[in-house]
Short mmCIF file of the C-alpha atoms (twelve columns), coordinates in Angstrom:
data_MODEL
# 
_entry.id   MODEL 
# 
loop_
_atom_site.group_PDB 
_atom_site.id 
_atom_site.type_symbol 
_atom_site.label_atom_id 
_atom_site.label_alt_id 
_atom_site.label_comp_id 
_atom_site.label_asym_id 
_atom_site.label_seq_id 
_atom_site.Cartn_x 
_atom_site.Cartn_y 
_atom_site.Cartn_z 
_atom_site.pdbx_PDB_model_num 
ATOM 1   C CA . MET A 1   -32.192 -22.511 1.741  1 
ATOM 2   C CA . GLN A 2   -30.536 -19.986 -0.361 1 
ATOM 3   C CA . PRO A 3   -30.540 -16.036 0.415  1 
ATOM 4   C CA . SER A 4   -31.794 -13.704 -2.320 1 
ATOM 5   C CA . PRO A 5   -29.079 -13.052 -5.057 1 
ATOM 6   C CA . ALA A 6   -26.846 -10.120 -4.857 1 
ATOM 7   C CA . ASP A 7   -28.623 -7.991  -7.550 1 
ATOM 8   C CA . GLU A 8   -31.964 -8.333  -5.495 1 
ATOM 9   C CA . VAL A 9   -30.187 -7.181  -2.314 1 
ATOM 10  C CA . ARG A 10  -28.555 -4.310  -4.114 1 
ATOM 11  C CA . LYS A 11  -31.813 -3.099  -5.414 1 
ATOM 12  C CA . MET A 12  -33.296 -3.390  -1.945 1 
ATOM 13  C CA . TYR A 13  -30.572 -1.352  -0.404 1 
ATOM 14  C CA . ASP A 14  -30.566 1.120   -3.280 1 
ATOM 15  C CA . GLU A 15  -34.241 1.939   -2.782 1 
ATOM 16  C CA . THR A 16  -33.996 2.024   1.203  1 
ATOM 17  C CA . ALA A 17  -30.636 3.826   1.616  1 
ATOM 18  C CA . ASP A 18  -32.017 7.185   2.601  1 
ATOM 19  C CA . SER A 19  -34.282 5.879   5.146  1 
ATOM 20  C CA . TYR A 20  -31.618 3.521   6.489  1 
ATOM 21  C CA . ALA A 21  -29.076 6.381   7.074  1 
ATOM 22  C CA . GLN A 22  -32.110 8.241   8.951  1 
ATOM 23  C CA . MET A 23  -32.527 5.189   11.091 1 
ATOM 24  C CA . MET A 24  -28.747 4.955   11.837 1 
ATOM 25  C CA . ASP A 25  -28.513 8.664   12.977 1 
ATOM 26  C CA . ALA A 26  -30.439 7.415   16.019 1 
ATOM 27  C CA . GLU A 27  -29.226 3.765   16.407 1 
ATOM 28  C CA . ILE A 28  -25.468 4.674   16.241 1 
ATOM 29  C CA . GLY A 29  -25.869 5.972   19.845 1 
ATOM 30  C CA . LEU A 30  -26.483 2.568   21.134 1 
ATOM 31  C CA . PRO A 31  -24.185 1.633   23.825 1 
ATOM 32  C CA . VAL A 32  -23.304 -1.702  22.217 1 
ATOM 33  C CA . TYR A 33  -21.459 0.078   19.456 1 
ATOM 34  C CA . ALA A 34  -19.273 2.225   21.697 1 
ATOM 35  C CA . ASP A 35  -18.491 -1.034  23.529 1 
ATOM 36  C CA . VAL A 36  -17.544 -2.735  20.451 1 
ATOM 37  C CA . LEU A 37  -15.557 0.067   18.626 1 
ATOM 38  C CA . GLY A 38  -13.779 1.210   21.649 1 
ATOM 39  C CA . ARG A 39  -12.485 -2.266  22.316 1 
ATOM 40  C CA . LEU A 40  -11.475 -2.488  18.929 1 
ATOM 41  C CA . GLN A 41  -9.474  0.648   19.041 1 
ATOM 42  C CA . ARG A 42  -7.560  -0.494  22.045 1 
ATOM 43  C CA . ARG A 43  -6.566  -3.822  20.399 1 
ATOM 44  C CA . ILE A 44  -5.297  -2.248  17.148 1 
ATOM 45  C CA . ALA A 45  -3.478  0.737   18.771 1 
ATOM 46  C CA . SER A 46  -0.085  -0.705  17.896 1 
ATOM 47  C CA . ILE A 47  -0.888  -1.969  14.480 1 
ATOM 48  C CA . ASP A 48  -0.472  0.011   11.273 1 
ATOM 49  C CA . GLY A 49  -2.992  0.082   8.380  1 
ATOM 50  C CA . PRO A 50  -6.606  0.948   7.725  1 
ATOM 51  C CA . VAL A 51  -9.853  0.019   9.228  1 
ATOM 52  C CA . ILE A 52  -12.117 -1.299  6.625  1 
ATOM 53  C CA . ASP A 53  -15.823 -1.789  6.972  1 
ATOM 54  C CA . THR A 54  -16.822 -4.214  4.473  1 
ATOM 55  C CA . ALA A 55  -20.520 -3.528  4.374  1 
ATOM 56  C CA . CYS A 56  -20.312 0.154   5.327  1 
ATOM 57  C CA . GLY A 57  -23.847 1.142   4.382  1 
ATOM 58  C CA . SER A 58  -24.326 4.743   5.310  1 
ATOM 59  C CA . GLY A 59  -20.827 5.104   6.870  1 
ATOM 60  C CA . HIS A 60  -22.154 5.508   10.388 1 
ATOM 61  C CA . MET A 61  -19.649 2.932   12.077 1 
ATOM 62  C CA . LEU A 62  -16.470 4.349   10.245 1 
ATOM 63  C CA . ALA A 63  -17.715 7.926   11.197 1 
ATOM 64  C CA . MET A 64  -18.202 6.916   14.886 1 
ATOM 65  C CA . TYR A 65  -14.811 5.213   14.996 1 
ATOM 66  C CA . ARG A 66  -13.020 8.204   13.686 1 
ATOM 67  C CA . GLU A 67  -14.774 10.821  15.587 1 
ATOM 68  C CA . SER A 68  -14.848 8.928   18.959 1 
ATOM 69  C CA . TYR A 69  -11.606 6.710   18.896 1 
ATOM 70  C CA . ASP A 70  -9.008  7.559   16.111 1 
ATOM 71  C CA . LEU A 71  -8.834  10.770  14.146 1 
ATOM 72  C CA . ARG A 72  -5.633  9.875   12.531 1 
ATOM 73  C CA . ARG A 73  -6.425  6.058   11.468 1 
ATOM 74  C CA . PRO A 74  -6.886  5.744   7.434  1 
ATOM 75  C CA . LEU A 75  -10.538 4.243   6.823  1 
ATOM 76  C CA . ALA A 76  -12.123 2.387   3.882  1 
ATOM 77  C CA . GLY A 77  -15.838 1.396   3.314  1 
ATOM 78  C CA . VAL A 78  -16.900 -1.193  0.906  1 
ATOM 79  C CA . ASP A 79  -20.665 -1.471  -0.007 1 
ATOM 80  C CA . LEU A 80  -22.860 -3.385  -2.650 1 
ATOM 81  C CA . SER A 81  -25.266 -0.481  -2.892 1 
ATOM 82  C CA . SER A 82  -24.369 2.349   -5.123 1 
ATOM 83  C CA . ARG A 83  -26.586 4.716   -3.159 1 
ATOM 84  C CA . MET A 84  -25.320 3.683   0.055  1 
ATOM 85  C CA . VAL A 85  -21.700 4.339   -1.244 1 
ATOM 86  C CA . THR A 86  -22.946 7.825   -2.084 1 
ATOM 87  C CA . ILE A 87  -24.230 8.508   1.199  1 
ATOM 88  C CA . ALA A 88  -21.256 7.090   3.129  1 
ATOM 89  C CA . GLY A 89  -19.009 9.173   0.808  1 
ATOM 90  C CA . GLU A 90  -20.830 12.392  1.593  1 
ATOM 91  C CA . LYS A 91  -20.701 11.570  5.198  1 
ATOM 92  C CA . LEU A 92  -17.092 10.547  5.515  1 
ATOM 93  C CA . GLY A 93  -15.638 13.020  2.972  1 
ATOM 94  C CA . SER A 94  -11.949 12.933  2.519  1 
ATOM 95  C CA . ASN A 95  -11.681 11.050  5.839  1 
ATOM 96  C CA . ALA A 96  -12.322 7.595   3.956  1 
ATOM 97  C CA . GLN A 97  -12.091 5.896   0.719  1 
ATOM 98  C CA . VAL A 98  -15.605 4.473   -0.213 1 
ATOM 99  C CA . VAL A 99  -15.980 2.120   -3.170 1 
ATOM 100 C CA . LEU A 100 -18.589 -0.178  -4.587 1 
ATOM 101 C CA . GLY A 101 -17.855 -3.734  -3.947 1 
ATOM 102 C CA . ASP A 102 -18.630 -7.183  -2.183 1 
ATOM 103 C CA . MET A 103 -17.764 -8.232  1.182  1 
ATOM 104 C CA . ARG A 104 -15.981 -11.393 -0.107 1 
ATOM 105 C CA . ASP A 105 -13.775 -9.763  -2.735 1 
ATOM 106 C CA . LEU A 106 -11.319 -7.053  -1.324 1 
ATOM 107 C CA . ASP A 107 -8.872  -7.563  -4.197 1 
ATOM 108 C CA . SER A 108 -7.913  -3.591  -4.044 1 
ATOM 109 C CA . PHE A 109 -6.278  -4.333  -0.724 1 
ATOM 110 C CA . GLU A 110 -2.922  -6.159  -0.362 1 
ATOM 111 C CA . ASN A 111 -2.463  -9.148  1.793  1 
ATOM 112 C CA . GLU A 112 -1.742  -8.343  5.395  1 
ATOM 113 C CA . SER A 113 -2.224  -4.698  4.859  1 
ATOM 114 C CA . CYS A 114 -5.172  -3.620  7.125  1 
ATOM 115 C CA . ALA A 115 -5.452  -3.364  10.891 1 
ATOM 116 C CA . ALA A 116 -9.211  -3.993  11.220 1 
ATOM 117 C CA . ILE A 117 -12.099 -5.396  9.540  1 
ATOM 118 C CA . MET A 118 -15.800 -4.564  10.373 1 
ATOM 119 C CA . ASN A 119 -18.875 -6.169  8.977  1 
ATOM 120 C CA . PHE A 120 -22.123 -5.079  10.805 1 
ATOM 121 C CA . PHE A 121 -25.657 -6.827  9.708  1 
ATOM 122 C CA . ALA A 122 -24.570 -8.152  6.309  1 
ATOM 123 C CA . LEU A 123 -23.541 -11.589 6.617  1 
ATOM 124 C CA . HIS A 124 -27.052 -12.720 6.666  1 
ATOM 125 C CA . HIS A 125 -27.242 -11.928 2.801  1 
ATOM 126 C CA . LEU A 126 -24.685 -14.755 2.147  1 
ATOM 127 C CA . ASP A 127 -25.091 -18.513 2.297  1 
ATOM 128 C CA . ALA A 128 -22.706 -20.631 4.530  1 
ATOM 129 C CA . GLU A 129 -20.354 -21.080 1.696  1 
ATOM 130 C CA . GLY A 130 -20.329 -17.371 1.006  1 
ATOM 131 C CA . ALA A 131 -19.720 -16.504 4.688  1 
ATOM 132 C CA . LYS A 132 -16.744 -18.754 4.759  1 
ATOM 133 C CA . GLU A 133 -15.350 -17.118 1.763  1 
ATOM 134 C CA . ALA A 134 -15.951 -13.960 3.499  1 
ATOM 135 C CA . PHE A 135 -14.075 -14.960 6.564  1 
ATOM 136 C CA . GLY A 136 -11.213 -16.284 4.516  1 
ATOM 137 C CA . GLU A 137 -10.875 -12.825 2.503  1 
ATOM 138 C CA . TRP A 138 -10.936 -10.805 5.751  1 
ATOM 139 C CA . TYR A 139 -8.252  -12.912 6.917  1 
ATOM 140 C CA . ARG A 140 -6.023  -12.424 3.946  1 
ATOM 141 C CA . VAL A 141 -6.143  -8.724  4.033  1 
ATOM 142 C CA . LEU A 142 -5.402  -8.379  8.053  1 
ATOM 143 C CA . ALA A 143 -2.073  -7.689  9.143  1 
ATOM 144 C CA . PRO A 144 -0.718  -10.009 11.921 1 
ATOM 145 C CA . GLY A 145 -2.448  -9.052  15.191 1 
ATOM 146 C CA . GLY A 146 -5.255  -7.388  13.201 1 
ATOM 147 C CA . GLN A 147 -8.727  -7.723  14.514 1 
ATOM 148 C CA . LEU A 148 -12.084 -8.729  12.915 1 
ATOM 149 C CA . VAL A 149 -15.600 -7.449  14.190 1 
ATOM 150 C CA . VAL A 150 -18.555 -9.123  12.991 1 
ATOM 151 C CA . ALA A 151 -22.330 -8.411  13.948 1 
ATOM 152 C CA . THR A 152 -25.228 -10.415 12.484 1 
ATOM 153 C CA . TRP A 153 -28.434 -11.948 13.396 1 
ATOM 154 C CA . GLU A 154 -28.351 -15.002 15.708 1 
ATOM 155 C CA . GLY A 155 -30.332 -18.126 14.993 1 
ATOM 156 C CA . SER A 156 -31.145 -20.430 12.350 1 
ATOM 157 C CA . GLY A 157 -33.229 -20.425 9.170  1 
ATOM 158 C CA . ARG A 158 -34.786 -17.678 7.317  1 
ATOM 159 C CA . ILE A 159 -35.242 -14.120 8.870  1 
ATOM 160 C CA . ASP A 160 -38.856 -13.216 9.102  1 
ATOM 161 C CA . TYR A 161 -39.191 -9.716  7.650  1 
ATOM 162 C CA . GLY A 162 -43.010 -9.689  7.606  1 
ATOM 163 C CA . ASP A 163 -44.483 -7.554  5.022  1 
ATOM 164 C CA . GLU A 164 -41.475 -5.368  4.662  1 
ATOM 165 C CA . THR A 165 -39.553 -7.216  1.890  1 
ATOM 166 C CA . GLU A 166 -39.436 -10.602 0.141  1 
ATOM 167 C CA . ILE A 167 -35.786 -10.601 0.344  1 
ATOM 168 C CA . VAL A 168 -34.537 -13.982 1.654  1 
ATOM 169 C CA . ALA A 169 -31.854 -13.696 4.476  1 
ATOM 170 C CA . LEU A 170 -30.455 -16.030 6.937  1 
ATOM 171 C CA . MET A 171 -29.550 -16.262 10.662 1 
ATOM 172 C CA . TYR A 172 -26.386 -17.958 11.858 1 
ATOM 173 C CA . SER A 173 -25.555 -19.012 15.379 1 
ATOM 174 C CA . SER A 174 -22.549 -17.927 17.436 1 
ATOM 175 C CA . ALA A 175 -21.277 -21.297 17.147 1 
ATOM 176 C CA . GLU A 176 -21.174 -21.265 13.358 1 
ATOM 177 C CA . LEU A 177 -19.502 -17.863 13.339 1 
ATOM 178 C CA . ALA A 178 -16.918 -18.970 15.818 1 
ATOM 179 C CA . SER A 179 -16.333 -22.105 13.629 1 
ATOM 180 C CA . TRP A 180 -15.954 -20.271 10.478 1 
ATOM 181 C CA . ALA A 181 -13.527 -17.768 12.093 1 
ATOM 182 C CA . LYS A 182 -11.333 -20.586 13.395 1 
ATOM 183 C CA . SER A 183 -11.378 -22.287 10.122 1 
ATOM 184 C CA . ALA A 184 -10.140 -19.340 8.464  1 
ATOM 185 C CA . GLY A 185 -7.214  -18.883 10.875 1 
ATOM 186 C CA . PHE A 186 -8.509  -16.390 13.519 1 
ATOM 187 C CA . ASP A 187 -7.760  -16.914 17.238 1 
ATOM 188 C CA . GLY A 188 -9.018  -15.379 20.425 1 
ATOM 189 C CA . THR A 189 -12.628 -15.489 19.380 1 
ATOM 190 C CA . ARG A 190 -15.185 -13.843 21.412 1 
ATOM 191 C CA . CYS A 191 -19.058 -14.213 20.593 1 
ATOM 192 C CA . ARG A 192 -21.705 -12.515 22.535 1 
ATOM 193 C CA . VAL A 193 -25.296 -12.703 21.968 1 
ATOM 194 C CA . ALA A 194 -27.530 -9.626  22.980 1 
ATOM 195 C CA . PRO A 195 -31.025 -8.939  22.561 1 
ATOM 196 C CA . VAL A 196 -32.079 -5.995  20.520 1 
ATOM 197 C CA . ALA A 197 -34.966 -3.891  22.033 1 
ATOM 198 C CA . ASP A 198 -38.314 -3.906  20.302 1 
ATOM 199 C CA . PHE A 199 -36.980 -6.556  17.815 1 
ATOM 200 C CA . PRO A 200 -37.962 -10.086 17.356 1 
ATOM 201 C CA . MET A 201 -34.179 -11.451 16.931 1 
ATOM 202 C CA . ASP A 202 -30.966 -11.176 19.013 1 
ATOM 203 C CA . ALA A 203 -27.748 -10.118 17.735 1 
ATOM 204 C CA . VAL A 204 -24.579 -11.934 17.882 1 
ATOM 205 C CA . TYR A 205 -21.122 -10.133 17.966 1 
ATOM 206 C CA . LEU A 206 -18.001 -11.763 17.101 1 
ATOM 207 C CA . GLU A 207 -14.546 -10.448 17.803 1 
ATOM 208 C CA . ALA A 208 -11.542 -12.196 16.627 1 
ATOM 209 C CA . GLY A 209 -7.884  -11.625 15.960 1 
ATOM 210 C CA . LYS A 210 -5.023  -12.816 13.374 1 
ATOM 211 C CA . LEU A 211 -2.077  -14.205 15.435 1 
ATOM 212 C CA . ALA A 212 1.093   -12.117 15.127 1 
ATOM 213 C CA . PRO A 213 4.050   -14.353 14.157 1 
# 
């Protein structure tokens, strides 16, 4: 089974970006995000370089990271949707560089130049080979000791969106995520599955590091 092509995914997010941003105004307050981002800040405290959100959406994760944990850290956001990039750019202003792009291609960032990579609930739009490619690219741009945080929908097979959209997206197991992280070179992988209130799927949160020499 293959996920929907990128142009269809882009179109969906362009059309739903404004309502998505409104949803995130409430969802960003969930304790799980504070837990994950707070732990990330502690792990990269001694590492130079930006935090990059490789599917930044409306910019809420980067804004929360800056406002709650690190006012001085450079930030960058990448997203497939031009409307999401506009919304995130307006939200973050001069505090972050937000550009249109693909999570698998961070060619504007040099090798080992970044302190952390985030990717929240976007990996399901890639097939397994695309996901492996993304993990390899994330490893490339992270500095030694840099940290990766990924959240996606846990399970196997196609995500059931009901009547909301015809987009095909895929669930992945925590074991698959951990395997891809390890194959890319990451170490110290932590995978945690967590239920999502009033939602038919569980989320899986992966945290991993790039070993320092």
